[in-house]
CSV table of C-alpha atoms and ligand atoms in Angstrom, one decimal:
chain,number,residue,atom,x,y,z
A,1,MET,CA,43.1,-22.3,-72.7
A,2,ASP,CA,43.0,-18.9,-74.4
A,3,ILE,CA,43.3,-15.8,-72.4
A,4,TYR,CA,39.5,-14.9,-72.7
A,5,GLU,CA,38.4,-18.3,-71.5
A,6,LYS,CA,40.8,-18.0,-68.6
A,7,LEU,CA,39.3,-14.6,-67.7
A,8,LYS,CA,35.9,-16.0,-67.9
A,9,ALA,CA,36.9,-18.8,-65.7
A,10,LEU,CA,38.5,-16.4,-63.1
A,11,ARG,CA,35.3,-14.4,-63.2
A,12,GLU,CA,33.0,-17.2,-62.7
A,13,LEU,CA,35.1,-18.7,-59.9
A,14,GLY,CA,35.4,-15.4,-58.2
A,15,LEU,CA,31.8,-14.7,-58.2
A,16,ALA,CA,31.1,-18.2,-56.8
A,17,LYS,CA,33.6,-17.7,-54.0
A,18,ILE,CA,32.2,-14.5,-53.0
A,19,LYS,CA,28.7,-15.9,-53.0
A,20,GLU,CA,29.9,-18.7,-50.8
A,21,THR,CA,31.4,-16.7,-48.0
A,22,THR,CA,29.3,-16.2,-44.9
A,23,ASP,CA,31.6,-14.3,-42.6
A,24,GLU,CA,33.7,-11.2,-42.8
A,25,LYS,CA,37.1,-12.9,-42.1
A,26,THR,CA,36.6,-15.2,-45.1
A,27,LEU,CA,35.4,-12.4,-47.2
A,28,ASN,CA,38.8,-10.5,-46.5
A,29,GLN,CA,40.7,-13.6,-47.4
A,30,VAL,CA,38.6,-14.0,-50.7
A,31,ARG,CA,39.2,-10.3,-51.5
A,32,VAL,CA,43.0,-10.8,-51.2
A,33,GLU,CA,42.8,-14.0,-53.1
A,34,LEU,CA,40.8,-12.5,-56.0
A,35,ILE,CA,42.1,-9.0,-56.4
A,36,GLY,CA,45.1,-8.8,-54.1
A,37,LYS,CA,48.6,-7.8,-55.5
A,38,LYS,CA,49.5,-11.5,-55.9
A,39,SER,CA,46.1,-12.6,-57.3
A,40,GLU,CA,46.0,-14.3,-60.6
A,41,LEU,CA,43.8,-11.6,-62.0
A,42,ILE,CA,46.0,-8.6,-61.0
A,43,GLY,CA,49.0,-10.6,-62.1
A,44,MET,CA,47.6,-10.6,-65.6
A,45,LEU,CA,47.9,-6.9,-65.6
A,46,HIS,CA,51.6,-7.1,-65.0
A,47,SER,CA,52.1,-9.6,-67.9
A,48,LEU,CA,50.1,-7.4,-70.3
A,49,GLY,CA,53.4,-6.6,-72.1
A,50,ASP,CA,53.7,-10.1,-73.3
A,51,LEU,CA,50.5,-9.7,-75.4
A,52,ALA,CA,50.1,-8.4,-78.8
A,53,PRO,CA,49.4,-4.6,-78.7
A,54,GLU,CA,45.7,-4.9,-79.9
A,55,GLU,CA,45.2,-7.6,-77.3
A,56,ARG,CA,46.7,-5.6,-74.4
A,57,LYS,CA,44.0,-3.1,-74.5
A,58,GLU,CA,41.1,-5.4,-74.5
A,59,VAL,CA,42.4,-7.8,-71.9
A,60,GLY,CA,43.4,-4.8,-69.8
A,61,GLN,CA,39.9,-3.6,-70.0
A,62,LYS,CA,38.4,-6.9,-69.3
A,63,VAL,CA,40.7,-7.4,-66.3
A,64,ASN,CA,39.6,-4.0,-64.8
A,65,GLU,CA,35.9,-4.7,-65.6
A,66,ILE,CA,36.3,-8.1,-63.6
A,67,ARG,CA,38.1,-6.3,-60.8
A,68,ASP,CA,35.4,-3.7,-60.7
A,69,LEU,CA,32.6,-6.4,-60.6
A,70,PHE,CA,34.5,-8.2,-57.8
A,71,LEU,CA,34.9,-4.9,-55.8
A,72,GLU,CA,31.2,-4.1,-56.2
A,73,LEU,CA,30.0,-7.6,-55.2
A,74,LEU,CA,32.6,-7.7,-52.3
A,75,ALA,CA,31.2,-4.4,-51.0
A,76,LYS,CA,27.6,-5.5,-51.5
A,77,THR,CA,28.3,-8.7,-49.6
A,78,GLN,CA,30.0,-6.9,-46.9
A,79,LYS,CA,27.2,-4.6,-46.4
A,80,GLU,CA,24.7,-7.4,-46.3
A,81,MET,CA,26.7,-9.2,-43.7
A,82,ALA,CA,26.9,-6.1,-41.6
A,83,GLU,CA,23.2,-5.7,-41.7
A,84,ARG,CA,22.6,-9.4,-40.9
A,85,ILE,CA,24.9,-9.1,-37.8
A,86,LEU,CA,23.1,-6.1,-36.7
A,87,GLN,CA,19.8,-7.6,-37.3
A,88,ALA,CA,20.8,-10.7,-35.2
A,89,LYS,CA,21.9,-8.3,-32.5
A,90,ILE,CA,18.7,-6.4,-32.4
A,91,GLU,CA,16.8,-9.7,-32.4
A,92,SER,CA,18.8,-11.3,-29.6
A,93,GLU,CA,18.6,-8.1,-27.4
A,94,ARG,CA,15.0,-7.4,-28.2
A,95,ILE,CA,13.0,-6.3,-25.1
A,96,ASP,CA,9.3,-7.5,-25.1
A,97,VAL,CA,7.6,-4.6,-23.5
A,98,THR,CA,4.3,-6.6,-23.5
A,99,LEU,CA,5.8,-9.2,-21.0
A,100,PRO,CA,4.2,-8.9,-17.6
A,101,GLY,CA,6.4,-6.9,-15.1
A,102,LYS,CA,7.7,-8.2,-11.9
A,103,HIS,CA,4.9,-8.3,-9.4
A,104,HIS,CA,5.5,-6.6,-5.9
A,105,GLN,CA,3.4,-7.2,-3.1
A,106,VAL,CA,1.7,-3.9,-2.1
A,107,GLY,CA,0.3,-3.7,1.5
A,108,ALA,CA,-3.0,-2.2,2.5
A,109,SER,CA,-4.1,-0.1,5.3
A,110,HIS,CA,-5.4,-2.2,8.2
A,111,PRO,CA,-9.3,-1.8,8.4
A,112,ILE,CA,-9.0,-0.5,11.9
A,113,SER,CA,-6.5,2.1,10.8
A,114,VAL,CA,-8.9,3.1,8.0
A,115,ILE,CA,-11.7,3.6,10.6
A,116,LEU,CA,-9.4,5.3,12.9
A,117,GLU,CA,-8.0,7.8,10.5
A,118,ASP,CA,-11.5,8.5,9.1
A,119,LEU,CA,-12.7,9.3,12.7
A,120,GLU,CA,-9.6,11.4,13.5
A,121,ASN,CA,-10.3,13.5,10.2
A,122,LEU,CA,-14.0,13.9,11.4
A,123,PHE,CA,-12.9,15.2,14.7
A,124,THR,CA,-9.9,17.2,13.9
A,125,ASN,CA,-12.0,19.1,11.3
A,126,MET,CA,-14.2,20.1,14.2
A,127,GLY,CA,-11.4,21.4,16.2
A,128,TYR,CA,-10.7,18.4,18.4
A,129,HIS,CA,-7.2,17.5,19.6
A,130,VAL,CA,-5.8,13.9,19.3
A,131,VAL,CA,-4.1,12.7,22.3
A,132,GLN,CA,-2.3,9.5,23.1
A,133,GLY,CA,-2.0,8.0,26.6
A,134,PRO,CA,0.2,5.2,27.6
A,135,GLU,CA,-0.8,1.6,27.3
A,136,VAL,CA,1.0,0.7,30.5
A,137,GLU,CA,-1.1,2.9,32.7
A,138,THR,CA,-1.5,3.4,36.4
A,139,ASP,CA,-4.5,2.5,38.5
A,140,HIS,CA,-4.7,6.2,39.5
A,141,TYR,CA,-5.6,7.4,35.9
A,142,VAL,CA,-7.6,4.5,34.7
A,143,PHE,CA,-9.7,3.9,37.8
A,144,GLU,CA,-9.3,6.3,40.7
A,145,MET,CA,-9.4,9.6,38.8
A,146,MET,CA,-12.4,8.2,36.8
A,147,ASN,CA,-14.5,8.0,39.9
A,148,LEU,CA,-13.5,4.2,40.6
A,149,PRO,CA,-11.9,4.3,44.1
A,150,LYS,CA,-10.2,1.0,45.1
A,151,ASP,CA,-12.8,-1.7,45.9
A,152,HIS,CA,-15.4,0.1,43.8
A,153,PRO,CA,-17.7,-2.9,42.5
A,154,ALA,CA,-17.7,-1.5,39.0
A,155,ARG,CA,-14.1,-2.3,38.6
A,156,ASP,CA,-15.3,-5.8,38.0
A,157,MET,CA,-16.9,-4.4,34.7
A,158,GLN,CA,-13.5,-4.8,33.1
A,159,GLU,CA,-11.1,-7.7,33.7
A,160,THR,CA,-7.8,-5.9,34.1
A,161,PHE,CA,-4.3,-7.1,33.7
A,162,TYR,CA,-2.4,-5.9,36.7
A,163,ILE,CA,1.3,-5.7,36.6
A,164,ASN,CA,1.6,-4.8,40.3
A,165,SER,CA,-1.0,-3.1,42.5
A,166,GLU,CA,-0.5,0.2,40.9
A,167,ARG,CA,0.6,-0.5,37.4
A,168,LEU,CA,-1.7,-2.2,34.8
A,169,LEU,CA,-2.3,-2.6,31.0
A,170,ARG,CA,-5.1,0.0,30.6
A,171,SER,CA,-8.5,-1.7,30.1
A,172,GLN,CA,-10.0,1.4,28.8
A,173,THR,CA,-8.7,4.7,27.1
A,174,SER,CA,-10.8,6.7,29.6
A,175,GLY,CA,-7.7,7.6,31.7
A,176,ASP,CA,-6.8,9.9,28.8
A,177,GLN,CA,-9.7,12.0,30.0
A,178,ALA,CA,-8.1,12.4,33.4
A,179,ARG,CA,-4.6,13.2,32.0
A,180,VAL,CA,-5.9,15.8,29.7
A,181,LEU,CA,-8.4,17.4,32.1
A,182,GLU,CA,-5.8,17.9,35.0
A,183,LYS,CA,-3.5,19.9,32.5
A,184,TRP,CA,-6.1,21.7,30.5
A,185,ASP,CA,-6.1,25.5,30.7
A,186,PHE,CA,-9.7,26.6,30.2
A,187,SER,CA,-8.8,30.2,29.8
A,188,LYS,CA,-7.5,29.1,26.4
A,189,GLY,CA,-10.8,27.6,25.3
A,190,PRO,CA,-13.0,24.6,25.6
A,191,LEU,CA,-11.4,21.2,25.9
A,192,LYS,CA,-12.2,19.0,22.8
A,193,MET,CA,-10.2,15.7,22.4
A,194,VAL,CA,-10.1,12.2,21.1
A,195,GLY,CA,-7.8,9.6,22.3
A,196,PRO,CA,-7.3,6.5,20.2
A,197,GLY,CA,-5.4,3.5,21.4
A,198,LYS,CA,-5.0,-0.1,22.3
A,199,VAL,CA,-6.6,-1.6,25.4
A,200,TYR,CA,-6.3,-4.9,27.1
A,201,ARG,CA,-8.7,-7.1,29.0
A,202,ARG,CA,-8.5,-10.5,30.6
A,203,ASP,CA,-11.0,-12.0,28.1
A,204,ASP,CA,-10.5,-15.4,26.4
A,205,ASP,CA,-10.1,-14.9,22.8
A,206,ASP,CA,-13.0,-16.0,20.5
A,207,ALA,CA,-14.8,-14.8,17.5
A,208,THR,CA,-16.2,-11.8,19.4
A,209,HIS,CA,-13.6,-11.2,22.1
A,210,SER,CA,-10.0,-10.3,22.2
A,211,HIS,CA,-7.6,-9.6,24.9
A,212,GLN,CA,-6.5,-6.6,22.9
A,213,PHE,CA,-8.5,-4.2,20.9
A,214,MET,CA,-8.8,-0.5,20.0
A,215,GLN,CA,-10.8,2.1,21.5
A,216,MET,CA,-11.3,5.7,20.8
A,217,GLU,CA,-12.0,8.1,23.7
A,218,GLY,CA,-13.8,11.3,23.2
A,219,LEU,CA,-14.2,14.3,25.7
A,220,VAL,CA,-15.6,17.8,25.5
A,221,VAL,CA,-15.6,20.1,28.5
A,222,ASP,CA,-16.7,23.7,28.6
A,223,LYS,CA,-19.4,25.8,30.1
A,224,ASN,CA,-23.0,24.8,29.2
A,225,ILE,CA,-22.2,21.5,27.6
A,226,SER,CA,-25.5,19.6,27.5
A,227,MET,CA,-26.8,16.2,26.7
A,228,ALA,CA,-28.0,17.7,23.4
A,229,ASP,CA,-24.4,18.4,22.4
A,230,LEU,CA,-23.6,14.8,23.3
A,231,LYS,CA,-26.5,13.4,21.3
A,232,GLY,CA,-25.7,15.6,18.3
A,233,THR,CA,-22.1,14.3,18.3
A,234,LEU,CA,-22.9,10.7,18.7
A,235,GLU,CA,-25.4,11.0,15.8
A,236,LEU,CA,-22.8,12.5,13.6
A,237,ILE,CA,-20.4,9.5,14.4
A,238,ALA,CA,-23.1,7.0,13.6
A,239,LYS,CA,-24.1,8.6,10.3
A,240,HIS,CA,-20.7,9.2,9.3
A,241,GLU,CA,-19.6,5.7,9.9
A,242,PHE,CA,-22.7,3.7,9.0
A,243,GLY,CA,-24.6,5.8,6.5
A,244,ALA,CA,-26.8,8.9,6.6
A,245,ASP,CA,-30.1,6.8,6.6
A,246,ARG,CA,-29.3,5.1,9.9
A,247,GLU,CA,-31.6,5.7,12.8
A,248,THR,CA,-29.9,6.0,16.4
A,249,ARG,CA,-31.3,5.8,19.9
A,250,LEU,CA,-29.8,6.3,23.2
A,251,ARG,CA,-30.4,3.8,25.9
A,252,PRO,CA,-29.8,4.5,29.7
A,253,SER,CA,-26.7,2.6,30.9
A,254,TYR,CA,-24.1,2.8,33.6
A,255,PHE,CA,-20.5,3.9,33.7
A,256,PRO,CA,-18.8,5.2,36.9
A,257,PHE,CA,-17.4,8.1,35.2
A,258,THR,CA,-20.6,9.5,33.5
A,259,GLU,CA,-23.9,10.6,34.9
A,260,PRO,CA,-26.3,10.1,33.1
A,261,SER,CA,-24.8,7.3,31.1
A,262,VAL,CA,-26.0,6.0,27.8
A,263,GLU,CA,-25.4,3.5,25.2
A,264,MET,CA,-26.1,4.2,21.5
A,265,ASP,CA,-27.6,1.8,19.2
A,266,VAL,CA,-27.9,2.3,15.4
A,267,SER,CA,-30.7,0.7,13.3
A,268,CYS,CA,-29.5,-2.6,11.8
A,269,PHE,CA,-28.0,-1.9,8.5
A,270,ASN,CA,-28.5,-5.6,7.5
A,271,CYS,CA,-32.3,-5.8,8.0
A,272,ASP,CA,-33.0,-2.0,8.2
A,273,GLY,CA,-34.6,-2.5,11.8
A,274,LYS,CA,-36.8,-5.4,10.9
A,275,GLY,CA,-34.9,-7.9,12.9
A,276,CYS,CA,-32.3,-10.4,11.7
A,277,SER,CA,-29.4,-12.6,13.2
A,278,ILE,CA,-26.9,-9.7,13.1
A,279,CYS,CA,-29.1,-7.6,15.4
A,280,LYS,CA,-30.4,-10.6,17.3
A,281,GLN,CA,-34.0,-9.9,16.1
A,282,THR,CA,-34.0,-6.4,17.8
A,283,GLY,CA,-33.5,-4.3,14.9
A,284,TRP,CA,-30.8,-2.3,16.7
A,285,ILE,CA,-27.1,-2.7,17.1
A,286,GLU,CA,-25.1,-1.3,20.0
A,287,VAL,CA,-22.1,0.7,18.8
A,288,LEU,CA,-20.8,2.8,21.8
A,289,GLY,CA,-20.9,4.0,25.4
A,290,ALA,CA,-21.2,7.6,26.5
A,291,GLY,CA,-22.5,10.0,28.9
A,292,MET,CA,-22.2,13.4,30.6
A,293,VAL,CA,-18.9,13.6,32.6
A,294,HIS,CA,-19.5,12.8,36.3
A,295,PRO,CA,-18.8,15.9,38.5
A,296,ASN,CA,-16.3,13.7,40.5
A,297,VAL,CA,-14.3,13.2,37.4
A,298,LEU,CA,-14.0,17.0,36.9
A,299,GLU,CA,-13.3,17.7,40.5
A,300,ASN,CA,-10.7,14.9,40.8
A,301,ALA,CA,-8.8,16.8,38.0
A,302,GLY,CA,-9.1,20.1,39.7
A,303,VAL,CA,-12.0,21.5,37.3
A,304,ASP,CA,-14.9,23.3,39.1
A,305,SER,CA,-18.0,21.3,38.3
A,306,SER,CA,-20.3,24.1,39.2
A,307,ILE,CA,-18.9,26.1,36.2
A,308,TYR,CA,-17.9,23.4,33.8
A,309,SER,CA,-19.8,20.4,32.3
A,310,GLY,CA,-18.9,18.0,29.6
A,311,PHE,CA,-19.7,14.8,27.7
A,312,ALA,CA,-17.5,11.7,27.0
A,313,PHE,CA,-17.8,8.7,24.7
A,314,GLY,CA,-15.8,5.6,24.1
A,315,VAL,CA,-16.0,4.0,20.8
A,316,GLY,CA,-14.8,0.4,20.1
A,317,LEU,CA,-13.0,0.6,16.8
A,318,ASP,CA,-13.0,-3.2,16.3
A,319,ARG,CA,-16.7,-3.3,16.7
A,320,PHE,CA,-17.1,-0.5,14.3
A,321,ALA,CA,-14.9,-2.4,11.7
A,322,ILE,CA,-16.7,-5.6,12.3
A,323,LEU,CA,-20.1,-4.0,11.6
A,324,LYS,CA,-18.9,-1.9,8.8
A,325,TYR,CA,-17.0,-4.6,6.8
A,326,GLY,CA,-19.1,-7.6,7.9
A,327,VAL,CA,-16.1,-9.3,9.6
A,328,ASP,CA,-17.2,-12.4,11.5
A,329,ASP,CA,-14.1,-13.1,13.6
A,330,ILE,CA,-12.4,-10.3,15.6
A,331,ARG,CA,-9.2,-12.3,15.7
A,332,ASP,CA,-8.7,-11.6,12.0
A,333,PHE,CA,-7.7,-8.1,12.9
A,334,TYR,CA,-4.8,-9.4,14.9
A,335,THR,CA,-3.4,-12.5,13.1
A,336,ASN,CA,-2.4,-10.2,10.1
A,337,ASP,CA,-3.0,-12.7,7.3
A,338,VAL,CA,-2.3,-10.6,4.2
A,339,ARG,CA,-5.2,-12.5,2.3
A,340,PHE,CA,-7.7,-11.0,4.8
A,341,LEU,CA,-5.9,-7.5,4.8
A,342,LYS,CA,-5.8,-7.4,1.0
A,343,GLN,CA,-9.5,-7.1,0.8
A,344,PHE,CA,-9.3,-3.6,2.3
A,345,ARG,CA,-6.9,-2.2,-0.3
A,346,LYS,CA,-8.7,0.9,-1.6
A,347,GLU,CA,-7.2,0.8,-5.1
A,348,GLU,CA,-4.4,-0.7,-7.0
A,349,GLN,CA,-1.4,1.2,-5.7
B,1,LIG,N1,-14.6,3.3,29.0
B,1,LIG,C1,-16.0,2.7,28.6
B,1,LIG,C2,-15.7,1.3,28.2
B,1,LIG,O1,-14.6,0.9,28.0
B,1,LIG,C3,-16.6,3.5,27.5
B,1,LIG,C4,-17.0,4.9,27.8
B,1,LIG,C5,-16.2,5.9,27.6
B,1,LIG,C6,-18.3,5.1,28.3
B,1,LIG,C7,-16.5,7.3,27.9
B,1,LIG,C8,-18.6,6.4,28.6
B,1,LIG,C9,-17.8,7.5,28.5
B,1,LIG,O2,-16.6,0.5,28.2
């Protein structure tokens, strides 16, 4: 084979080898094999002296040409390989930002808390204090101070859980009235307070009764507090909670700690007063009990009933929530099924 054919064969073989390589390690081996010091091609440069002078130049040039070609192709191949590797890495490490994220369960405010906070805001904005009495209360505050001496027949109005003859689970928040009244310093201004909290009664649980529920007591005492103040305040609660277009009415009632006593009804929001199953065909729904503070309650707490007068009200928050949200079973408020509670989530949080 003449030297030019040999060079041609080396060139073809070299190009084919470079083309075949797929990884960097082999590429380096091919580089050494093709243009390393001991390669056949470079070896030819060393034996140029054996050639005729006119051939030397031409063969030398050809060898350099082929070496440059190899170098160029090796560099190109290496670059392509590096790019391929980088591309594969990018591909394998890609993050799909459109995939749905991990879903965390987000809680919702309890419907009774929503109503409670709302009412607390309403009253604190009018300068009322928020007080909280103990759930484990005494007969003294819940009954005796509230004009219900021992053996008073009206004690039967509330089936009470007694712990012993003096200690009980409060059956109403009205004891908060007595606690605040006996401490109030009227020289500092009128007494205006709301007292929300849990109460307990010996009721059998069913759709409309629970042995535990939430009340909010209200009490205002000052000079010259009249029934008109009570009526205005109750109307405000009704319209705030059930809508500005609700009608209200006060019915005479009886509570030992108020005289006169009333119950407030709002016009049925389901039938607008026409009569339906929710309002038992009466057009009205009872929402709370209230009245003018009985002079005995003031006197028991050391407040002069010839100078001071006041009004009080007691709101059943469960009842408000049932009416407002159309809940048909009071037990739903206490079993804490998240599927029930989720419905009261205000917005996606
Ligand atoms: N404590 C009464 C009840 O539980 C409600 C009430 C409070 C009535 C204050 C009048 C004044 O039924």
